[in-house]
mmCIF file of C-alpha atoms in Angstrom:
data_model
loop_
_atom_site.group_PDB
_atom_site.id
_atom_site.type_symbol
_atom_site.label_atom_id
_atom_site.label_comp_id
_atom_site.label_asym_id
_atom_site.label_seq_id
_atom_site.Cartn_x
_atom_site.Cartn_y
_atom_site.Cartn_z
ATOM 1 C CA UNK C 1 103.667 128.443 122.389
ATOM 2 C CA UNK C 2 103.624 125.326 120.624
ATOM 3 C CA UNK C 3 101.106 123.558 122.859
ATOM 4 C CA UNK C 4 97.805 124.479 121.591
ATOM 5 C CA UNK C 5 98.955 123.576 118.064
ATOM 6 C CA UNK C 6 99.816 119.988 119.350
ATOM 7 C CA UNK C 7 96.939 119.649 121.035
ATOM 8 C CA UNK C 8 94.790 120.441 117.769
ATOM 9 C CA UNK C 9 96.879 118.135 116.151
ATOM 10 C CA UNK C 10 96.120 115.020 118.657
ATOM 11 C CA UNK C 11 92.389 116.180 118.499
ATOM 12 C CA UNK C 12 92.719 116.095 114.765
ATOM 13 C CA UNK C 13 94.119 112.947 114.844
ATOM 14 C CA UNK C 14 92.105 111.287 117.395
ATOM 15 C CA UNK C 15 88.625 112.058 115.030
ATOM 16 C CA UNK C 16 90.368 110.534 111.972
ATOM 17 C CA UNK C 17 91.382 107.302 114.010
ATOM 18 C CA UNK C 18 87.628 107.591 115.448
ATOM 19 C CA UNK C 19 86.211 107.987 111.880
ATOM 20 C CA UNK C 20 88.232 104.779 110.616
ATOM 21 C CA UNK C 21 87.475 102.515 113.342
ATOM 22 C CA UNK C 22 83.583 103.745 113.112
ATOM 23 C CA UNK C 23 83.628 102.881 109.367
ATOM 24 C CA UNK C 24 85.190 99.629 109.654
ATOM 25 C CA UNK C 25 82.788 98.706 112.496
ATOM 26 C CA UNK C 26 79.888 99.876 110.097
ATOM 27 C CA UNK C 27 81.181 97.594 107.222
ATOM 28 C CA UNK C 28 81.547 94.391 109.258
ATOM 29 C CA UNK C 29 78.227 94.858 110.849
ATOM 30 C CA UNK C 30 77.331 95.134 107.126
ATOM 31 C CA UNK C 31 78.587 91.623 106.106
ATOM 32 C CA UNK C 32 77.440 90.259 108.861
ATOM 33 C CA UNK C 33 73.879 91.158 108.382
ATOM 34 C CA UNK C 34 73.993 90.566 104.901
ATOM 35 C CA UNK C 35 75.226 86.675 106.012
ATOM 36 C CA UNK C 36 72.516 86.364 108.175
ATOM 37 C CA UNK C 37 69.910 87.896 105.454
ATOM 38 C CA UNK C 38 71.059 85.002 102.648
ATOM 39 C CA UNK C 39 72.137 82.270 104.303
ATOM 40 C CA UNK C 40 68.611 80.760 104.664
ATOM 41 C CA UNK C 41 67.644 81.678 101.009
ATOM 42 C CA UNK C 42 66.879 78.478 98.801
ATOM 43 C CA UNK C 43 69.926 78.975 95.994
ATOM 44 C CA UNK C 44 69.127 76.254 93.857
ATOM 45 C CA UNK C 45 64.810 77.027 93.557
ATOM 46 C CA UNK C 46 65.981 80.886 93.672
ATOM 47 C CA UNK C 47 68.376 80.245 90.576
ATOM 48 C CA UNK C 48 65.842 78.218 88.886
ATOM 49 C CA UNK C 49 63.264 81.125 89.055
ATOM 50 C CA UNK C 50 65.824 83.081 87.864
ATOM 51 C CA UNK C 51 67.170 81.040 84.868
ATOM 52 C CA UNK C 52 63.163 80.934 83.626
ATOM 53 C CA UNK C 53 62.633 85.194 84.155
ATOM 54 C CA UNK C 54 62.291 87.032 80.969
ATOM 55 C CA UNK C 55 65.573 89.240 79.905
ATOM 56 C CA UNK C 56 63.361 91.153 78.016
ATOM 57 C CA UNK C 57 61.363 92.551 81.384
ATOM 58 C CA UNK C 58 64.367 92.788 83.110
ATOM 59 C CA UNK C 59 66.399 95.088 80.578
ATOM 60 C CA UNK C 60 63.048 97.238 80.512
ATOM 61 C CA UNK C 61 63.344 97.468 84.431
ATOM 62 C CA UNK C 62 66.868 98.272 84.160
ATOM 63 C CA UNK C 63 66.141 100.819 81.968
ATOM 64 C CA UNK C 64 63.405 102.444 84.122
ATOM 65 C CA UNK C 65 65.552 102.374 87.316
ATOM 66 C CA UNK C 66 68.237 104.139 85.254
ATOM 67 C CA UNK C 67 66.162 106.662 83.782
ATOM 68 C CA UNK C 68 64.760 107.309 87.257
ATOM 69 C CA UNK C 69 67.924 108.264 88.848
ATOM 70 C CA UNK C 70 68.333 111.223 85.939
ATOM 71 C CA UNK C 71 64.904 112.549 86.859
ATOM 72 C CA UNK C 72 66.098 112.725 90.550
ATOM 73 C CA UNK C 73 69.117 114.642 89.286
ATOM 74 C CA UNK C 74 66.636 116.819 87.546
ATOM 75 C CA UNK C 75 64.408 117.248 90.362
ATOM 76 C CA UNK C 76 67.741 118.136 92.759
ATOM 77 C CA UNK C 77 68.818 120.596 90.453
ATOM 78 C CA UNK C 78 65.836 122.659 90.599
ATOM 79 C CA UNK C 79 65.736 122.408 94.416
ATOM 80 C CA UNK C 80 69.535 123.990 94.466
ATOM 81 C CA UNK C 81 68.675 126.347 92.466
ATOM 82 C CA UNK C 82 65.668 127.858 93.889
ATOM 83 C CA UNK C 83 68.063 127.782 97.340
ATOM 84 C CA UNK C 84 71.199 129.199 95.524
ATOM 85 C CA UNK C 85 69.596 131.401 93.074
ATOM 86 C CA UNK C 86 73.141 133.701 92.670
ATOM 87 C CA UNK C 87 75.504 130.746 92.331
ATOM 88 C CA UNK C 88 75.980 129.234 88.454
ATOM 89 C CA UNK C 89 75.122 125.540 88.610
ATOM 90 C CA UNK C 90 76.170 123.154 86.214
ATOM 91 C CA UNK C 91 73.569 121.017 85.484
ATOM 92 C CA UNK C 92 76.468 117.971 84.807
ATOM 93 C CA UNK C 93 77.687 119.259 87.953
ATOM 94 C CA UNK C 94 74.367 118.137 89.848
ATOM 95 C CA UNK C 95 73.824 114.777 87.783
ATOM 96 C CA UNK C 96 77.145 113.687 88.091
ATOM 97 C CA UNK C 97 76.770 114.035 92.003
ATOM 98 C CA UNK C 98 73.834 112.082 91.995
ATOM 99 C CA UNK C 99 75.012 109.422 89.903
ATOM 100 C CA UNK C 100 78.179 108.807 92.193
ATOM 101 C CA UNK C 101 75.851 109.391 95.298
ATOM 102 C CA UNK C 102 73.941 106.714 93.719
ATOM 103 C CA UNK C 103 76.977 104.090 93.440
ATOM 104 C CA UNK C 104 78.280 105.469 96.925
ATOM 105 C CA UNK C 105 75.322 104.007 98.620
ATOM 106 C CA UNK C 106 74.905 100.710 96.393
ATOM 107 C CA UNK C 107 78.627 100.181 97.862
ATOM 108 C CA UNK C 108 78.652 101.546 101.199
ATOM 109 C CA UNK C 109 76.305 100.919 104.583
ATOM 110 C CA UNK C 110 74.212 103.447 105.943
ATOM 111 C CA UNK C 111 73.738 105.522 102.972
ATOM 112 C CA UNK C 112 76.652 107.102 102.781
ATOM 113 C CA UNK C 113 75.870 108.676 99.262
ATOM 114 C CA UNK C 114 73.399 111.278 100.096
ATOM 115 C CA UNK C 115 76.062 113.098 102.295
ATOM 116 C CA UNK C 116 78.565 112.692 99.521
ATOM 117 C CA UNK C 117 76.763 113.998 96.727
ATOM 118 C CA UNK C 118 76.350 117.195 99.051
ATOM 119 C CA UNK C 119 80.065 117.632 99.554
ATOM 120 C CA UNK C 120 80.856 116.509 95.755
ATOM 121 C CA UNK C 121 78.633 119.501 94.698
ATOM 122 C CA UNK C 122 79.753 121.661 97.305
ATOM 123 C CA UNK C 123 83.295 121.373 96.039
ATOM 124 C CA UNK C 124 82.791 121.891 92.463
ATOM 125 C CA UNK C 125 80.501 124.935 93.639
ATOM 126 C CA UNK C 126 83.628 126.300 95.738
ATOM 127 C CA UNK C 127 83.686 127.874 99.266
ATOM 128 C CA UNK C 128 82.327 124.487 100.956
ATOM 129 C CA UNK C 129 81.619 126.367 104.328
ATOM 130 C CA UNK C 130 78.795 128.140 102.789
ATOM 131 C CA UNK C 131 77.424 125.978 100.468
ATOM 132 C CA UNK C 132 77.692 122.829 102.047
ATOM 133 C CA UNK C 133 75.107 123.903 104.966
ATOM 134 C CA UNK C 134 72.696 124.727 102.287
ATOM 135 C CA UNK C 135 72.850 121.829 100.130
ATOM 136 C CA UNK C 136 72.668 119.467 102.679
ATOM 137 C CA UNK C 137 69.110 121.599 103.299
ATOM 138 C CA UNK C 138 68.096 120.644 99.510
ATOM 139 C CA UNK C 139 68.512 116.862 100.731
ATOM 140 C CA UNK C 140 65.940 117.705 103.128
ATOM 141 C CA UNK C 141 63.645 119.171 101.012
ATOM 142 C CA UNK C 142 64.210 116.079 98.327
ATOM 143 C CA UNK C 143 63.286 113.995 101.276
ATOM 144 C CA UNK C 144 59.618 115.850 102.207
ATOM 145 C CA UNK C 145 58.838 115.186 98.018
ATOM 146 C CA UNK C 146 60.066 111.241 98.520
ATOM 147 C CA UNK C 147 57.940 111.473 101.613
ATOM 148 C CA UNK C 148 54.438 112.789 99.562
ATOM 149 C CA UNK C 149 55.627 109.948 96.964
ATOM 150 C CA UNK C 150 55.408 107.514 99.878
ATOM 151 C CA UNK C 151 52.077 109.160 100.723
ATOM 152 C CA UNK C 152 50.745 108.549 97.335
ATOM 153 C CA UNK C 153 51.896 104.635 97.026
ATOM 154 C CA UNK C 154 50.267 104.321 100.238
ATOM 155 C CA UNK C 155 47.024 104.894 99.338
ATOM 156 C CA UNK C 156 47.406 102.434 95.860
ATOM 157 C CA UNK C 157 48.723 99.911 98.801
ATOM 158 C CA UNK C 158 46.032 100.272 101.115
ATOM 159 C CA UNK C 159 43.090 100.275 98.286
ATOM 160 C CA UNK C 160 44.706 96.712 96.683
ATOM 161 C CA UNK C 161 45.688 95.093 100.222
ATOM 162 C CA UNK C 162 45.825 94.849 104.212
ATOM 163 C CA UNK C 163 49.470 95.144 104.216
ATOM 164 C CA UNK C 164 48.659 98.113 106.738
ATOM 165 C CA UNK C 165 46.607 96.614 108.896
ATOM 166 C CA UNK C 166 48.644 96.744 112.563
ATOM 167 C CA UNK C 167 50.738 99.114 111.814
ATOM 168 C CA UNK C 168 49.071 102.708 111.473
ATOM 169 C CA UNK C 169 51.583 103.614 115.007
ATOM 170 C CA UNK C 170 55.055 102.376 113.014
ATOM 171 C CA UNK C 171 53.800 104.255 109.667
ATOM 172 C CA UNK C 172 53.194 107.499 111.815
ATOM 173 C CA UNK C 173 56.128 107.507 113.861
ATOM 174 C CA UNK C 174 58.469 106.859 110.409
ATOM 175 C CA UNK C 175 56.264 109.903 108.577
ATOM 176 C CA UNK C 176 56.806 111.627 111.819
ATOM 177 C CA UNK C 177 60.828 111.775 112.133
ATOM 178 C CA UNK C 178 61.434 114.012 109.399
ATOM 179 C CA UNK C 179 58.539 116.396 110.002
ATOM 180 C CA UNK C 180 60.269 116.986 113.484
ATOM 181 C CA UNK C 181 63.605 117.628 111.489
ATOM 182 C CA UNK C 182 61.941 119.949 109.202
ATOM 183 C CA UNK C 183 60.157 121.813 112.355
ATOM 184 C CA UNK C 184 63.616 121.582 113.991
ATOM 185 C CA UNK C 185 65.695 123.531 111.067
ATOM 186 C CA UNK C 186 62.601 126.066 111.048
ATOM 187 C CA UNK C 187 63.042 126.686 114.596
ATOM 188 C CA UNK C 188 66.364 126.565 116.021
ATOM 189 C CA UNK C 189 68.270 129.130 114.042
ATOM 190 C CA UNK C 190 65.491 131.831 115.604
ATOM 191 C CA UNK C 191 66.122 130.755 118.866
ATOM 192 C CA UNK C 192 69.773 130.877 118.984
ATOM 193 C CA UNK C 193 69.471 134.356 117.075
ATOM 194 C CA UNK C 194 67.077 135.231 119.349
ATOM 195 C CA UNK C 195 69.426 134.595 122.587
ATOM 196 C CA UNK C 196 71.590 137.703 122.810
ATOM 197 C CA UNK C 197 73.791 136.583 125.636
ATOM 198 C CA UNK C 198 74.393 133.366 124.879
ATOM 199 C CA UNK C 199 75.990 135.184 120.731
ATOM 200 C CA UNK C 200 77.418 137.706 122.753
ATOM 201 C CA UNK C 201 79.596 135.735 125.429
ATOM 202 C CA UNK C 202 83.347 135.560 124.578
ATOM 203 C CA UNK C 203 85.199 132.314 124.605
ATOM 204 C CA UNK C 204 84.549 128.731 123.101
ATOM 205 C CA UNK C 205 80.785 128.868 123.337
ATOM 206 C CA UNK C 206 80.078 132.210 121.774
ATOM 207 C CA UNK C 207 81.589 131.421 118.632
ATOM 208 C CA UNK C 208 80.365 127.635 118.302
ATOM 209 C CA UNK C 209 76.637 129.455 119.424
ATOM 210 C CA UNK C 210 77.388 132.085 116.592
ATOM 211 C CA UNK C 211 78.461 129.445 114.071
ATOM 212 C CA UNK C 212 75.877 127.008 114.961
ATOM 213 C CA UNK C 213 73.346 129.532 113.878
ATOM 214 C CA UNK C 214 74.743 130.790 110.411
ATOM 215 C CA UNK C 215 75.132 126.646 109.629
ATOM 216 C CA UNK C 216 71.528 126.517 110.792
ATOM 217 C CA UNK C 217 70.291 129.757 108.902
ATOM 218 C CA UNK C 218 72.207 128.210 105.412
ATOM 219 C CA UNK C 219 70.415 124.967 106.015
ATOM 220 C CA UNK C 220 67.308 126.111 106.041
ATOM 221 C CA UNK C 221 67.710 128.006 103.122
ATOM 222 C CA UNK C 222 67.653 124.546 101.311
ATOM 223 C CA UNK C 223 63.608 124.385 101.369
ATOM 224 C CA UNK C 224 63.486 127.921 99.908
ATOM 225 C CA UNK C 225 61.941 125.873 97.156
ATOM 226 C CA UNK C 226 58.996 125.763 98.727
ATOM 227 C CA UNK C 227 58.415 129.210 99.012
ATOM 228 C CA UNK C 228 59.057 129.334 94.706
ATOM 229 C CA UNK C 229 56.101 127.778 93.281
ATOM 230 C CA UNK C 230 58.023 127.924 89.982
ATOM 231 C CA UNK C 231 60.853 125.433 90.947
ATOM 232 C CA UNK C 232 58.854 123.593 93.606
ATOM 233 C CA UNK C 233 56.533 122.269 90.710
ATOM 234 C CA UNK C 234 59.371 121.324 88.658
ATOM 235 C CA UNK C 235 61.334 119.791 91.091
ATOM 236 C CA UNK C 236 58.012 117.986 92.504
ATOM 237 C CA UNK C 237 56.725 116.584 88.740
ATOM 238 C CA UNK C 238 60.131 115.524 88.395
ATOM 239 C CA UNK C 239 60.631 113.722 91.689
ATOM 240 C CA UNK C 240 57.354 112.360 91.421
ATOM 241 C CA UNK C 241 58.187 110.862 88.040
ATOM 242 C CA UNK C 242 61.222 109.365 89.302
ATOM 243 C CA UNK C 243 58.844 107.179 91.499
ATOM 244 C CA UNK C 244 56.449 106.432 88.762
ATOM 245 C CA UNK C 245 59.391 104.815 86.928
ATOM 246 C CA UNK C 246 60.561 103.134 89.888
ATOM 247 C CA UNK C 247 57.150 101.814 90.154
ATOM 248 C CA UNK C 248 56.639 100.681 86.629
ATOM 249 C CA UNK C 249 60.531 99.122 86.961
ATOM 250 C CA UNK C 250 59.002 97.343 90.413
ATOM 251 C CA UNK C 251 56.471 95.874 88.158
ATOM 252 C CA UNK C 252 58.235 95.213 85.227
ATOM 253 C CA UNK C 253 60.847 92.382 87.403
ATOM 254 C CA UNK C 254 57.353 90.911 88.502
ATOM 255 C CA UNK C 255 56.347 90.292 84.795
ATOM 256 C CA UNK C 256 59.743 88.980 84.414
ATOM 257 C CA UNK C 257 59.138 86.402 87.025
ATOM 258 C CA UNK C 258 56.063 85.292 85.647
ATOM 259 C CA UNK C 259 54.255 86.966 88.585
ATOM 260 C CA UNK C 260 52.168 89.651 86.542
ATOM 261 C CA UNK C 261 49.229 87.431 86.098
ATOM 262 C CA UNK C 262 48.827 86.532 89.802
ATOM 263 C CA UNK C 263 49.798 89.973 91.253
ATOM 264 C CA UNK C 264 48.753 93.742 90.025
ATOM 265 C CA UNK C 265 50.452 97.142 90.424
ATOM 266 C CA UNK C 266 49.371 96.881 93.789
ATOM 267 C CA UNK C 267 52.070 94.231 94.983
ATOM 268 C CA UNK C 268 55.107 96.518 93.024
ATOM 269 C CA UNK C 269 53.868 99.453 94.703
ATOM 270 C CA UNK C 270 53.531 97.463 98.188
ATOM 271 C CA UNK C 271 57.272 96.213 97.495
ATOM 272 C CA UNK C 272 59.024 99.772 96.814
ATOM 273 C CA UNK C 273 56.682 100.998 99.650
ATOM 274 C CA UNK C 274 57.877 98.417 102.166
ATOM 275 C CA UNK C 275 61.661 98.395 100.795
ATOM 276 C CA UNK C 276 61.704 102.608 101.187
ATOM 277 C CA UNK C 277 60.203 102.452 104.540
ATOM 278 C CA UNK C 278 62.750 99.462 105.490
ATOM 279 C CA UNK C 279 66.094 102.127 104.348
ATOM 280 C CA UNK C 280 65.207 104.573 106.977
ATOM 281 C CA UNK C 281 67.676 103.156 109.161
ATOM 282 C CA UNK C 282 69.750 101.619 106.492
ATOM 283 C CA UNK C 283 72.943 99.393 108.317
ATOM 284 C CA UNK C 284 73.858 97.333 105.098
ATOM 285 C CA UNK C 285 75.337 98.376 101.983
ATOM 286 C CA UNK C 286 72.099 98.574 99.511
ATOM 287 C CA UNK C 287 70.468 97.699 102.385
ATOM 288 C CA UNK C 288 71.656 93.664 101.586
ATOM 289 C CA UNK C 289 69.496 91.338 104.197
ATOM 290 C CA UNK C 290 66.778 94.154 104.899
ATOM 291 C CA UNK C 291 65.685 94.490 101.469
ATOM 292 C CA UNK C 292 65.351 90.883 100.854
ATOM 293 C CA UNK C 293 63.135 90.227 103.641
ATOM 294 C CA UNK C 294 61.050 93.286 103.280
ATOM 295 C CA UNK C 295 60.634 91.915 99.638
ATOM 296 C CA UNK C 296 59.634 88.221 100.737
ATOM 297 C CA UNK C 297 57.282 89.404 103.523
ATOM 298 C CA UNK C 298 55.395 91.429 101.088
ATOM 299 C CA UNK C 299 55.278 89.178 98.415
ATOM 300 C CA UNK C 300 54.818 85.855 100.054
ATOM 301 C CA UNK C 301 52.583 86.769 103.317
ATOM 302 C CA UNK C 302 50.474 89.546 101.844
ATOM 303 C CA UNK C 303 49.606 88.226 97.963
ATOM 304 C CA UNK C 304 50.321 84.949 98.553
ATOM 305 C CA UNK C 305 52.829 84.740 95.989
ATOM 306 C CA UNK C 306 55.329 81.276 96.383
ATOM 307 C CA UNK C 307 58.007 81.256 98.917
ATOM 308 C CA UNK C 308 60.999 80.506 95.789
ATOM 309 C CA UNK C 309 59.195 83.275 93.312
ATOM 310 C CA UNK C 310 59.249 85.464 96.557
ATOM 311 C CA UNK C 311 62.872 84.984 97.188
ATOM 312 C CA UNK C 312 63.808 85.289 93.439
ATOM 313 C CA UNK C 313 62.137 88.283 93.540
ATOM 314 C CA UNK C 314 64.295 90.519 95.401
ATOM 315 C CA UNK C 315 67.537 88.665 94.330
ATOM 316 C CA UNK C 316 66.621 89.984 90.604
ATOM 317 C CA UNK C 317 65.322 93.568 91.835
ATOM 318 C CA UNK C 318 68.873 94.052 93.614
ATOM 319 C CA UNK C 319 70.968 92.406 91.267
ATOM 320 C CA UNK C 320 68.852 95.280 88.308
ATOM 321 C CA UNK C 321 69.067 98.169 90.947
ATOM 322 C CA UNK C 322 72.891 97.689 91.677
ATOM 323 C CA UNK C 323 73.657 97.535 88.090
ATOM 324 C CA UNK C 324 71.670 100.704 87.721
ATOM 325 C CA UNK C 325 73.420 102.120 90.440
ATOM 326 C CA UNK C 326 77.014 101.445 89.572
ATOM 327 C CA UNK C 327 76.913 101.656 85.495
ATOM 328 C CA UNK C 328 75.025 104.947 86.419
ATOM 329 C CA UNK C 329 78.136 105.615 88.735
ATOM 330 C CA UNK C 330 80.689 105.644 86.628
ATOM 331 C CA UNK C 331 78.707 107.615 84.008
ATOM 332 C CA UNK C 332 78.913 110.106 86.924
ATOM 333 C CA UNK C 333 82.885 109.560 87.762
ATOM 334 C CA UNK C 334 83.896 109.767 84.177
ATOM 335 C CA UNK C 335 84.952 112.791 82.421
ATOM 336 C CA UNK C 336 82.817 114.280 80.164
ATOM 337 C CA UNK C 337 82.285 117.107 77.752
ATOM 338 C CA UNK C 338 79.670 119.875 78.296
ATOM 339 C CA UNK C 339 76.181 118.981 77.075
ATOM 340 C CA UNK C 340 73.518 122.062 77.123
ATOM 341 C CA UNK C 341 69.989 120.179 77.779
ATOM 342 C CA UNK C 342 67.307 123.465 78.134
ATOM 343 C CA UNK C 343 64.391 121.268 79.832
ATOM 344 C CA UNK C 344 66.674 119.985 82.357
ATOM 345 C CA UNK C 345 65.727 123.220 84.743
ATOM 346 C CA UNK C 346 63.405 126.342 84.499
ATOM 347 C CA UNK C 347 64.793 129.169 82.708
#
């Protein structure tokens, strides 16, 4: 009979149609949060501020965002590794998913780049079914590392300012949502492998039971390196790096600005702590609107830095970050010869 075939088809079709109109929603929801975010910035004082910045500063911030992005390449690679110890991973393969990943999300809303780098890898990597399950578990474990980086700007935050003051219950419930993830992929592949009947019934919902589970059991597989102390220190130092140049990049757009004499290390690490904790929910492509206000907020109500040198700032931290992002990109899209670099991964 030809009638279940059609009826795939029109399902098939249906979630495609579904998938376009939810993506074009997304992007016009986009622009018009990004209008609202910049219509009420001062252009003219903004421009000014950033006519008189200091290239110098902001090539060295460029620079230190760019670099960044490799170490998070390096610190991914170890994680897929440690969870797909039998497969033979490229280490190109890995940057140059993180690179596009990177550009994906400077160009698209709701961080669509740190799904895509999954299924990038996945394909070069080859039978997607499996591996894709388990690399989207090494996102997971990249995000508990970003998470203990938060942790740790926190504290330099909270020792150079009040910016915390109000809201310990919004911190908690923003550290909490992963944790509950994490417990959740811990959990729920025991219990449905636990539940004999419901694996064992015939039909529709025994096999999307029985392939819910071995999707679940792959996904967790993607913190195994946390049970390698090897790999989970390299892939830590090397996430943890990443930040530190992100940090010293932060600080570097604030010298160019003119701002390093009336602000310390504190205010960059109060800026990247505010603009991570603003992308949880990220709507806008690079997070356009959010960012800027999560920038100007910082700067302006907590260190008392001017409402124009506020506003420059996150004009010039976006405008260095996208750059990053896209030249960093097409580094990743282009062709390119193999290059054997030992200390990219343990041996």
């Amino acid at each position: 009979s030809l009638e279940p075939a059609l009826s795939s088809s029109r399902v098939a079709r249906a979630g495609a149609a579904a998938r376009k109109l939810g993506m074009a929603a997304s992007v016009l929801g986009g622009i018009s949060l990004a209008y609202l975010g910049l219509k009420h910035i001062d252009a003219q004082g903004v421009f000014k501020m950033l006519w008189q910045s200091s290239p110098i500063w902001v090539l060295v911030a460029l620079a230190l965002f760019s670099a960044s992005m490799f170490l998070r390449a390096v610190s991914w690679h170890a994680i897929v590794k440690a969870a797909l110890p039998r497969a033979r991973i490229k280490r190109r393969v890995i940057l140059s998913g993180t690179l596009i990943g990177v550009l994906m999300s400077a160009t698209l809303p709701a961080r669509l780049g740190e799904p895509s780098r999954a299924v990038i890898v996945a394909r070069k990597l080859g039978r997607m079914r499996e591996t894709l399950p388990v690399l989207v578990g090494t996102l997971v474990s990249q995000t508990l590392l970003n998470l203990l980086a938060l942790a740790l700007l926190g504290v330099i935050v909270a020792s150079t300012s009040d910016l915390f003051t109000g809201h310990e219950a919004a911190l908690t419930l923003v550290g909490a949502v992963p944790v509950a993830l994490v417990a959740a992929m811990l959990v729920a592949p025991t219990a449905l492998t636990s539940n004999g009947r419901l694996l064992s019934r015939r039909g529709t919902i025994g096999r999307l039971a029985t392939g819910a589970a071995a999707a679940l059991l792959r996904l967790r597989r993607g913190l195994e390196v946390f049970r390698r102390p090897r790999f989970a220190i390299w892939a830590g130092s090397a996430q943890l790096a990443a930040w530190g140049l992100q940090l010293t990049g932060a600080y570097a757009l604030l010298a160019a600005l003119g701002l390093d004499g009336r602000v310390g290390i504190g205010a960059a690490a109060a800026v990247l702590f505010a603009v991570n904790v603003t992308a949880v929910v990220p709507v806008t492509p690079s997070n356009v609107g959010v960012f800027q206000f999560a920038v100007v907020t910082v700067l302006s109500g907590v260190y008392g830095v001017p409402a124009t040198a506020a506003r420059g700032g996150p004009v010039l931290a976006g405008r260095a970050h996208a750059c990053a992002g896209r030249d960093a990109g097409r580094a990743g899209a282009a062709p390119a010869a193999p290059v054997r670099v030992p200390w990219l991964a343990p041996s």
